XYZ file of C-alpha atoms in Angstrom:
283
model
C 67.871 -70.327 6.853
C 65.367 -72.569 6.289
C 62.928 -73.600 3.588
C 59.380 -72.804 3.472
C 56.374 -74.585 1.960
C 55.638 -73.525 -1.694
C 52.539 -71.696 -2.299
C 49.644 -73.487 -4.155
C 50.191 -72.003 -8.123
C 46.961 -73.199 -9.307
C 45.594 -69.722 -9.785
C 48.576 -67.722 -10.542
C 47.434 -66.764 -14.714
C 43.907 -65.918 -12.389
C 45.555 -63.700 -9.795
C 47.279 -61.914 -12.278
C 43.851 -61.165 -14.406
C 42.312 -59.948 -10.944
C 44.925 -57.771 -10.871
C 44.580 -55.916 -14.047
C 40.865 -55.717 -13.410
C 39.104 -52.737 -11.188
C 36.530 -53.869 -9.020
C 33.900 -53.064 -11.620
C 34.870 -56.070 -13.461
C 36.421 -53.987 -16.323
C 39.427 -54.049 -17.719
C 43.007 -51.728 -16.717
C 44.971 -53.958 -19.069
C 43.088 -56.912 -21.311
C 45.281 -60.529 -21.761
C 45.058 -61.895 -25.047
C 44.896 -65.178 -25.248
C 48.056 -66.390 -26.824
C 50.196 -64.221 -24.241
C 47.344 -65.735 -21.670
C 49.504 -69.374 -22.895
C 52.701 -68.007 -23.152
C 53.075 -66.998 -19.475
C 51.716 -70.710 -18.561
C 54.569 -71.815 -20.292
C 56.663 -69.201 -18.124
C 55.521 -69.983 -15.151
C 56.045 -73.746 -15.928
C 59.625 -73.001 -16.582
C 59.746 -70.767 -13.711
C 58.606 -74.220 -11.658
C 60.742 -76.239 -14.216
C 64.212 -73.825 -13.492
C 63.193 -73.790 -9.742
C 63.500 -70.094 -9.910
C 67.230 -70.000 -10.736
C 67.934 -66.586 -12.883
C 66.926 -66.799 -16.638
C 66.502 -65.172 -19.507
C 63.240 -66.604 -20.664
C 61.718 -64.654 -17.483
C 62.775 -61.072 -18.820
C 59.598 -61.632 -20.950
C 60.814 -60.466 -24.852
C 58.156 -62.639 -26.075
C 55.264 -60.756 -24.798
C 54.504 -57.276 -25.837
C 56.316 -54.383 -23.922
C 52.410 -52.965 -22.661
C 51.374 -56.067 -21.348
C 54.904 -56.899 -19.029
C 54.718 -52.819 -18.329
C 50.758 -54.051 -16.946
C 52.409 -56.974 -15.337
C 54.760 -55.264 -13.455
C 52.317 -52.253 -12.484
C 50.092 -54.693 -11.630
C 51.863 -55.781 -8.313
C 50.724 -52.835 -6.590
C 47.832 -54.850 -6.990
C 49.306 -56.464 -3.302
C 49.221 -54.224 -0.997
C 46.994 -53.269 1.725
C 43.254 -53.059 0.634
C 43.961 -53.811 -2.875
C 42.530 -56.563 -5.263
C 45.762 -59.146 -4.794
C 46.247 -57.858 -0.848
C 44.803 -61.775 -0.180
C 47.791 -63.344 -2.354
C 50.058 -61.196 0.113
C 48.525 -62.029 2.897
C 48.163 -65.921 1.940
C 52.288 -66.022 1.637
C 53.616 -63.767 4.495
C 51.379 -66.137 7.335
C 52.719 -69.334 6.064
C 55.959 -68.314 7.658
C 56.368 -66.273 11.107
C 60.052 -65.130 11.309
C 62.608 -64.205 7.859
C 63.587 -67.412 6.521
C 66.874 -66.236 5.810
C 67.855 -63.938 8.997
C 65.763 -66.042 11.546
C 65.807 -62.531 13.466
C 62.563 -60.446 12.708
C 59.230 -61.329 11.226
C 58.403 -61.937 7.990
C 56.329 -58.541 7.052
C 57.524 -58.004 3.596
C 57.203 -59.640 0.030
C 60.093 -59.280 -1.826
C 60.378 -60.603 -6.188
C 63.207 -63.728 -5.339
C 64.348 -62.018 -8.958
C 63.651 -58.349 -9.395
C 60.755 -57.648 -10.953
C 62.605 -55.002 -12.356
C 64.117 -56.955 -14.960
C 61.844 -60.407 -14.714
C 58.593 -58.327 -15.335
C 56.654 -61.234 -16.194
C 56.782 -63.238 -13.220
C 56.058 -59.588 -11.139
C 53.019 -61.315 -9.782
C 53.570 -65.148 -9.934
C 52.780 -66.219 -6.429
C 56.499 -68.370 -6.866
C 58.539 -65.560 -7.213
C 56.938 -63.739 -4.363
C 59.028 -64.162 -0.489
C 58.144 -63.424 2.440
C 60.346 -61.800 4.443
C 61.498 -59.028 7.016
C 62.191 -55.658 6.100
C 65.987 -55.312 7.001
C 66.797 -58.472 4.403
C 64.961 -57.001 1.880
C 66.638 -53.764 1.500
C 70.092 -55.996 1.664
C 68.584 -58.507 -1.078
C 67.050 -55.453 -2.824
C 69.546 -54.691 -5.550
C 70.697 -58.753 -6.452
C 69.837 -59.787 -9.520
C 70.634 -63.840 -8.974
C 72.330 -63.379 -12.075
C 75.811 -63.982 -11.322
C 76.075 -67.009 -10.201
C 77.672 -66.948 -7.057
C 75.691 -64.157 -5.580
C 72.415 -65.865 -6.081
C 69.958 -65.915 -2.486
C 69.016 -69.474 -1.886
C 65.138 -69.884 -3.402
C 63.382 -70.263 0.127
C 60.765 -72.476 -1.608
C 62.942 -74.772 -4.027
C 66.451 -74.803 -2.575
C 67.130 -78.231 -0.899
C 69.070 -77.996 2.130
C 71.264 -81.195 4.325
C 69.298 -82.923 7.331
C 73.243 -81.604 8.835
C 73.833 -78.208 9.793
C 74.471 -76.046 7.344
C 74.871 -72.751 9.900
C 77.753 -72.774 12.621
C 78.834 -70.574 15.198
C 82.117 -70.620 16.888
C 82.006 -68.957 20.421
C 84.796 -67.452 22.625
C 84.741 -65.918 26.037
C 86.750 -62.683 25.648
C 86.817 -59.692 28.091
C 84.471 -60.891 30.101
C 81.788 -61.082 27.428
C 81.181 -63.206 24.235
C 82.300 -63.638 20.925
C 80.053 -65.430 18.247
C 80.384 -65.709 14.847
C 78.256 -67.637 12.047
C 79.900 -69.488 9.226
C 78.671 -71.521 6.758
C 79.444 -75.210 7.286
C 81.337 -76.400 3.465
C 80.515 -80.204 4.174
C 77.913 -81.750 2.538
C 77.265 -78.765 -0.145
C 79.305 -77.889 -2.917
C 81.383 -75.578 -3.372
C 79.619 -73.024 -5.282
C 76.580 -73.437 -3.173
C 79.009 -72.619 0.531
C 80.127 -69.438 -1.778
C 76.656 -68.311 -2.456
C 75.038 -69.139 1.163
C 78.724 -67.223 2.208
C 77.705 -63.925 0.691
C 74.303 -64.401 1.597
C 74.498 -63.729 5.203
C 77.275 -61.687 4.862
C 74.589 -59.859 2.227
C 72.077 -59.821 4.778
C 74.643 -58.405 7.627
C 73.578 -61.900 10.137
C 76.804 -61.709 12.227
C 76.000 -58.346 13.398
C 72.536 -58.250 13.663
C 72.983 -61.164 15.928
C 75.421 -59.436 18.391
C 72.481 -58.038 20.188
C 69.952 -60.914 19.431
C 72.538 -63.034 21.211
C 73.031 -61.743 23.916
C 69.238 -61.334 24.780
C 68.410 -64.557 24.358
C 70.889 -65.425 26.418
C 69.571 -63.240 29.061
C 65.879 -65.029 28.905
C 67.283 -68.258 29.148
C 70.288 -66.845 32.437
C 68.243 -68.451 35.164
C 67.908 -71.827 33.983
C 71.382 -71.436 32.339
C 72.341 -70.446 36.614
C 69.821 -73.148 38.063
C 71.170 -75.868 36.389
C 74.810 -74.813 37.125
C 73.828 -74.979 40.768
C 77.532 -75.544 42.541
C 79.861 -76.375 39.244
C 77.731 -78.516 37.496
C 79.026 -78.570 34.537
C 76.919 -81.453 32.655
C 74.095 -80.624 33.839
C 74.545 -77.300 32.323
C 75.392 -78.916 28.872
C 72.146 -81.296 28.821
C 69.562 -78.317 29.420
C 71.461 -76.033 26.899
C 71.713 -79.932 24.634
C 67.803 -80.026 25.306
C 67.384 -76.327 24.431
C 68.975 -76.809 21.542
C 66.829 -79.814 20.787
C 63.501 -78.432 21.175
C 64.470 -75.515 18.859
C 65.542 -77.607 16.834
C 61.819 -79.496 16.437
C 60.041 -75.575 16.201
C 62.826 -73.737 14.559
C 64.577 -75.515 12.468
C 67.995 -77.356 13.120
C 69.225 -73.825 11.000
C 67.919 -70.947 12.772
C 70.566 -69.109 14.695
C 68.831 -69.896 18.013
C 68.914 -74.076 17.572
C 73.307 -73.124 16.186
C 73.200 -71.083 18.928
C 72.305 -73.369 21.940
C 74.460 -75.524 20.327
C 77.824 -74.140 20.317
C 76.992 -72.604 24.084
C 76.997 -76.583 25.273
C 80.211 -77.002 23.280
C 82.316 -74.091 24.756
C 83.863 -75.360 27.933
C 84.461 -72.113 29.281
C 81.091 -71.034 28.788
C 79.495 -73.839 30.909
C 82.508 -74.519 33.198
C 81.764 -70.880 34.956
C 82.218 -68.314 32.556
C 78.973 -67.814 31.804
C 78.803 -65.491 35.006
C 81.167 -63.176 34.355
C 79.156 -62.404 30.934
C 75.434 -62.048 32.826
C 77.297 -59.725 35.221
C 78.206 -57.872 32.485
C 75.553 -58.108 30.735
C 73.188 -57.542 34.038
C 75.557 -55.600 36.681
C 73.704 -56.004 39.989
């Protein structure tokens, strides 16, 4: 869960025109000057409203044929098509998916679905880099229900304090981790939206395996730090790793949150990790 640097919008209309022409310069669909001006207004309103769903983006002020042409023009962002450079530029702006932080961001998502908001189907600020699983889970979310809006990774601001928390317990020599949204420092509405978001993408279910894999990657460091019952040294290691991940991935990346919670789990740092690691990777 993190914010992404917004893409350059200066050539948004020109990119749309490219998508509406063939390589030889012939028009697939030619925009009228009056409609170009209307699109510029729509793009500006999208920026002003920071991508929050609004009927203005349904483009009733454009001709039906124009809406359909723009809707179909998005296909030009696919590999080897006219706007593939736009797709590459957006995907290269991040590594992992900004929603889950688990998988590579290898797909584009319409923050507001193009089936409803056709006029912004090719507008760069409405195109979000994310992974296949998050894209599939978000696909049917329209953004019209205020409590069921995904964060806009270009526009939404996050506080400096952690938004994502993890509750850790040890049961039957197994680590149980439950991620949740921190209510402190955010509005009730934002809390509901973020809670809906992590539930929708099944963050907890997907992170069960990831936490165990990550734990195995630092197992030797944990064992060396703990040595002969040195709980404090183990906590120092986990906090140090947390600080490093915070700089690299951000304060609300699941790995950062996971490490902080491990460092504050007395059972884990008191030697409970041994049984967990042994159960994960029996000798």
